[in-house]
């Protein structure tokens, strides 16, 4: 068994035993160094975004002092949902290793597949609507003028 996946599983068990949320743990590694560990805390924090991968990303960013996790790899007990996959991509994580897949996750009562379906253009068109674009473009124009965007 991979040592990092073993740690992700242990982290998930810790969360389950504490009643924090589902069986999802994640470990982020840069080189040979563990830079972030997290488990699902949706129940504990009353926050649907506190998935294991998200919590590990928060920990890694905090530890490294950056929002850019280029060169990092994530090990997670479950195939990342669309939200977590998006966060992994935004963080520039280079590779994802997961244990259980989306079908396995459905079998224990989670609905990840529903969210993958929502990203299809026909489903998205019914749910996501553009509104007040011209006013929002003014905001984007202000942002474009900022030269040092790393100060945020």
PDB file of C-alpha atoms in Angstrom:
ATOM      1  CA  UNK A   1       0.000   0.000   0.000  1.00  0.00           C
ATOM      2  CA  UNK A   2       1.210   3.493  -0.854  1.00  0.00           C
ATOM      3  CA  UNK A   3       2.333   5.332   2.299  1.00  0.00           C
ATOM      4  CA  UNK A   4       0.566   8.572   1.361  1.00  0.00           C
ATOM      5  CA  UNK A   5      -2.701   6.794   0.584  1.00  0.00           C
ATOM      6  CA  UNK A   6      -2.350   4.973   3.898  1.00  0.00           C
ATOM      7  CA  UNK A   7      -2.127   8.368   5.606  1.00  0.00           C
ATOM      8  CA  UNK A   8      -5.162   9.646   3.639  1.00  0.00           C
ATOM      9  CA  UNK A   9      -7.135   6.609   4.814  1.00  0.00           C
ATOM     10  CA  UNK A  10      -6.043   7.196   8.414  1.00  0.00           C
ATOM     11  CA  UNK A  11      -7.083  10.841   8.127  1.00  0.00           C
ATOM     12  CA  UNK A  12     -10.498   9.804   6.761  1.00  0.00           C
ATOM     13  CA  UNK A  13     -10.939   7.352   9.653  1.00  0.00           C
ATOM     14  CA  UNK A  14     -10.062  10.125  12.110  1.00  0.00           C
ATOM     15  CA  UNK A  15     -12.826  12.260  10.622  1.00  0.00           C
ATOM     16  CA  UNK A  16     -15.373   9.445  10.682  1.00  0.00           C
ATOM     17  CA  UNK A  17     -14.588   8.612  14.312  1.00  0.00           C
ATOM     18  CA  UNK A  18     -14.960  12.278  15.278  1.00  0.00           C
ATOM     19  CA  UNK A  19     -18.292  12.537  13.424  1.00  0.00           C
ATOM     20  CA  UNK A  20     -16.886  15.278  11.191  1.00  0.00           C
ATOM     21  CA  UNK A  21     -18.262  13.966   7.889  1.00  0.00           C
ATOM     22  CA  UNK A  22     -17.894  11.304   5.216  1.00  0.00           C
ATOM     23  CA  UNK A  23     -15.026   8.860   4.611  1.00  0.00           C
ATOM     24  CA  UNK A  24     -12.842  11.257   2.697  1.00  0.00           C
ATOM     25  CA  UNK A  25      -9.255  12.035   3.566  1.00  0.00           C
ATOM     26  CA  UNK A  26      -6.521  13.673   1.512  1.00  0.00           C
ATOM     27  CA  UNK A  27      -2.774  14.221   1.666  1.00  0.00           C
ATOM     28  CA  UNK A  28      -0.786  16.696  -0.435  1.00  0.00           C
ATOM     29  CA  UNK A  29       2.890  16.012  -1.069  1.00  0.00           C
ATOM     30  CA  UNK A  30       5.603  18.178  -2.602  1.00  0.00           C
ATOM     31  CA  UNK A  31       8.691  16.167  -3.444  1.00  0.00           C
ATOM     32  CA  UNK A  32       8.945  13.836  -0.465  1.00  0.00           C
ATOM     33  CA  UNK A  33       7.395  16.274   2.016  1.00  0.00           C
ATOM     34  CA  UNK A  34       3.810  16.178   3.226  1.00  0.00           C
ATOM     35  CA  UNK A  35       2.566  19.758   3.022  1.00  0.00           C
ATOM     36  CA  UNK A  36      -1.156  19.306   3.665  1.00  0.00           C
ATOM     37  CA  UNK A  37      -3.520  16.816   5.258  1.00  0.00           C
ATOM     38  CA  UNK A  38      -7.287  17.068   5.578  1.00  0.00           C
ATOM     39  CA  UNK A  39     -10.489  15.136   6.022  1.00  0.00           C
ATOM     40  CA  UNK A  40     -14.143  15.811   5.333  1.00  0.00           C
ATOM     41  CA  UNK A  41     -15.545  18.296   7.861  1.00  0.00           C
ATOM     42  CA  UNK A  42     -18.906  19.067   6.257  1.00  0.00           C
ATOM     43  CA  UNK A  43     -20.894  17.974   9.319  1.00  0.00           C
ATOM     44  CA  UNK A  44     -18.521  19.462  11.893  1.00  0.00           C
ATOM     45  CA  UNK A  45     -18.344  22.886  10.243  1.00  0.00           C
ATOM     46  CA  UNK A  46     -21.889  22.958   8.846  1.00  0.00           C
ATOM     47  CA  UNK A  47     -20.299  23.780   5.495  1.00  0.00           C
ATOM     48  CA  UNK A  48     -20.846  21.754   2.302  1.00  0.00           C
ATOM     49  CA  UNK A  49     -17.493  22.914   0.888  1.00  0.00           C
ATOM     50  CA  UNK A  50     -15.333  21.344   3.620  1.00  0.00           C
ATOM     51  CA  UNK A  51     -14.416  18.220   1.653  1.00  0.00           C
ATOM     52  CA  UNK A  52     -11.196  16.367   2.453  1.00  0.00           C
ATOM     53  CA  UNK A  53      -9.376  17.666  -0.611  1.00  0.00           C
ATOM     54  CA  UNK A  54     -10.408  21.256   0.118  1.00  0.00           C
ATOM     55  CA  UNK A  55      -9.224  20.991   3.729  1.00  0.00           C
ATOM     56  CA  UNK A  56      -5.884  19.524   2.570  1.00  0.00           C
ATOM     57  CA  UNK A  57      -5.503  22.332   0.013  1.00  0.00           C
ATOM     58  CA  UNK A  58      -6.162  24.909   2.749  1.00  0.00           C
ATOM     59  CA  UNK A  59      -3.506  23.285   4.959  1.00  0.00           C
ATOM     60  CA  UNK A  60      -0.941  23.079   2.142  1.00  0.00           C
ATOM     61  CA  UNK A  61      -1.475  26.687   1.080  1.00  0.00           C
ATOM     62  CA  UNK A  62      -1.170  27.848   4.673  1.00  0.00           C
ATOM     63  CA  UNK A  63       2.019  25.842   5.227  1.00  0.00           C
ATOM     64  CA  UNK A  64       3.657  26.931   1.976  1.00  0.00           C
ATOM     65  CA  UNK A  65       2.391  30.528   2.120  1.00  0.00           C
ATOM     66  CA  UNK A  66       0.999  30.443  -1.404  1.00  0.00           C
ATOM     67  CA  UNK A  67      -2.115  29.677  -3.411  1.00  0.00           C
ATOM     68  CA  UNK A  68      -0.003  27.975  -6.087  1.00  0.00           C
ATOM     69  CA  UNK A  69       0.641  24.312  -5.334  1.00  0.00           C
ATOM     70  CA  UNK A  70       2.563  23.625  -8.547  1.00  0.00           C
ATOM     71  CA  UNK A  71       4.687  20.520  -8.208  1.00  0.00           C
ATOM     72  CA  UNK A  72       2.414  18.999  -5.579  1.00  0.00           C
ATOM     73  CA  UNK A  73       0.556  15.692  -5.778  1.00  0.00           C
ATOM     74  CA  UNK A  74      -2.670  14.831  -3.946  1.00  0.00           C
ATOM     75  CA  UNK A  75      -3.696  11.421  -2.607  1.00  0.00           C
ATOM     76  CA  UNK A  76      -7.374  11.109  -1.732  1.00  0.00           C
ATOM     77  CA  UNK A  77      -9.618   8.285  -0.593  1.00  0.00           C
ATOM     78  CA  UNK A  78     -12.344   9.126  -3.118  1.00  0.00           C
ATOM     79  CA  UNK A  79     -12.340  10.339  -6.707  1.00  0.00           C
ATOM     80  CA  UNK A  80     -12.605  14.129  -6.439  1.00  0.00           C
ATOM     81  CA  UNK A  81     -16.063  15.599  -6.955  1.00  0.00           C
ATOM     82  CA  UNK A  82     -16.359  18.457  -9.478  1.00  0.00           C
ATOM     83  CA  UNK A  83     -15.860  21.101  -6.755  1.00  0.00           C
ATOM     84  CA  UNK A  84     -12.705  19.430  -5.465  1.00  0.00           C
ATOM     85  CA  UNK A  85     -11.407  18.755  -8.951  1.00  0.00           C
ATOM     86  CA  UNK A  86     -11.894  22.439  -9.733  1.00  0.00           C
ATOM     87  CA  UNK A  87      -9.993  23.432  -6.584  1.00  0.00           C
ATOM     88  CA  UNK A  88      -7.208  20.978  -7.437  1.00  0.00           C
ATOM     89  CA  UNK A  89      -6.915  22.494 -10.909  1.00  0.00           C
ATOM     90  CA  UNK A  90      -7.002  26.072  -9.565  1.00  0.00           C
ATOM     91  CA  UNK A  91      -4.228  25.137  -7.107  1.00  0.00           C
ATOM     92  CA  UNK A  92      -2.096  23.780  -9.996  1.00  0.00           C
ATOM     93  CA  UNK A  93      -1.674  20.392  -8.345  1.00  0.00           C
ATOM     94  CA  UNK A  94       0.190  18.203 -10.830  1.00  0.00           C
ATOM     95  CA  UNK A  95      -1.361  14.781 -10.202  1.00  0.00           C
ATOM     96  CA  UNK A  96      -4.307  13.150  -8.406  1.00  0.00           C
ATOM     97  CA  UNK A  97      -4.305   9.635  -6.995  1.00  0.00           C
ATOM     98  CA  UNK A  98      -7.638   8.389  -5.657  1.00  0.00           C
ATOM     99  CA  UNK A  99      -8.839   5.195  -4.004  1.00  0.00           C
ATOM    100  CA  UNK A 100     -12.579   4.751  -4.567  1.00  0.00           C
ATOM    101  CA  UNK A 101     -14.316   5.934  -7.735  1.00  0.00           C
ATOM    102  CA  UNK A 102     -17.582   7.799  -8.299  1.00  0.00           C
ATOM    103  CA  UNK A 103     -19.605   4.570  -8.487  1.00  0.00           C
ATOM    104  CA  UNK A 104     -18.156   3.398  -5.164  1.00  0.00           C
ATOM    105  CA  UNK A 105     -19.083   6.762  -3.666  1.00  0.00           C
ATOM    106  CA  UNK A 106     -22.652   6.488  -4.962  1.00  0.00           C
ATOM    107  CA  UNK A 107     -22.919   3.042  -3.369  1.00  0.00           C
ATOM    108  CA  UNK A 108     -22.423   4.580   0.100  1.00  0.00           C
ATOM    109  CA  UNK A 109     -25.018   7.297  -0.462  1.00  0.00           C
ATOM    110  CA  UNK A 110     -23.192  10.248  -2.004  1.00  0.00           C
ATOM    111  CA  UNK A 111     -24.436  11.975  -5.169  1.00  0.00           C
ATOM    112  CA  UNK A 112     -21.274  13.092  -6.963  1.00  0.00           C
ATOM    113  CA  UNK A 113     -22.556  11.855 -10.325  1.00  0.00           C
ATOM    114  CA  UNK A 114     -25.392  14.398 -10.154  1.00  0.00           C
ATOM    115  CA  UNK A 115     -22.864  17.209 -10.092  1.00  0.00           C
ATOM    116  CA  UNK A 116     -20.944  15.821 -13.050  1.00  0.00           C
ATOM    117  CA  UNK A 117     -24.256  15.803 -14.941  1.00  0.00           C
ATOM    118  CA  UNK A 118     -24.865  19.478 -14.036  1.00  0.00           C
ATOM    119  CA  UNK A 119     -21.684  20.484 -15.847  1.00  0.00           C
ATOM    120  CA  UNK A 120     -23.083  19.322 -19.184  1.00  0.00           C
ATOM    121  CA  UNK A 121     -24.168  22.264 -21.352  1.00  0.00           C
ATOM    122  CA  UNK A 122     -27.840  21.250 -21.575  1.00  0.00           C
ATOM    123  CA  UNK A 123     -28.208  20.903 -17.791  1.00  0.00           C
ATOM    124  CA  UNK A 124     -26.129  23.985 -17.076  1.00  0.00           C
ATOM    125  CA  UNK A 125     -28.273  26.137 -19.409  1.00  0.00           C
ATOM    126  CA  UNK A 126     -31.305  25.544 -17.187  1.00  0.00           C
ATOM    127  CA  UNK A 127     -29.477  26.413 -13.986  1.00  0.00           C
ATOM    128  CA  UNK A 128     -26.851  29.067 -14.753  1.00  0.00           C
ATOM    129  CA  UNK A 129     -27.914  32.393 -16.307  1.00  0.00           C
ATOM    130  CA  UNK A 130     -25.920  35.466 -17.273  1.00  0.00           C
ATOM    131  CA  UNK A 131     -27.099  38.698 -15.591  1.00  0.00           C
ATOM    132  CA  UNK A 132     -25.848  42.312 -15.611  1.00  0.00           C
ATOM    133  CA  UNK A 133     -22.732  41.473 -17.614  1.00  0.00           C
ATOM    134  CA  UNK A 134     -21.949  45.081 -18.564  1.00  0.00           C
ATOM    135  CA  UNK A 135     -21.801  46.174 -14.917  1.00  0.00           C
ATOM    136  CA  UNK A 136     -19.661  43.201 -13.985  1.00  0.00           C
ATOM    137  CA  UNK A 137     -17.302  43.926 -16.894  1.00  0.00           C
ATOM    138  CA  UNK A 138     -16.591  47.324 -15.295  1.00  0.00           C
ATOM    139  CA  UNK A 139     -15.372  45.479 -12.220  1.00  0.00           C
ATOM    140  CA  UNK A 140     -13.195  43.238 -14.394  1.00  0.00           C
ATOM    141  CA  UNK A 141     -11.769  46.330 -16.106  1.00  0.00           C
ATOM    142  CA  UNK A 142     -10.767  47.728 -12.710  1.00  0.00           C
ATOM    143  CA  UNK A 143      -9.039  44.472 -11.875  1.00  0.00           C
ATOM    144  CA  UNK A 144      -7.162  44.433 -15.197  1.00  0.00           C
ATOM    145  CA  UNK A 145      -5.514  47.740 -14.218  1.00  0.00           C
ATOM    146  CA  UNK A 146      -3.905  46.242 -11.110  1.00  0.00           C
ATOM    147  CA  UNK A 147      -0.311  45.367 -11.897  1.00  0.00           C
ATOM    148  CA  UNK A 148       0.605  43.281  -8.822  1.00  0.00           C
ATOM    149  CA  UNK A 149      -2.090  40.660  -8.514  1.00  0.00           C
ATOM    150  CA  UNK A 150      -0.034  38.552  -6.074  1.00  0.00           C
ATOM    151  CA  UNK A 151      -0.675  41.086  -3.296  1.00  0.00           C
ATOM    152  CA  UNK A 152      -4.164  39.694  -2.734  1.00  0.00           C
TER     153      UNK A 152
END
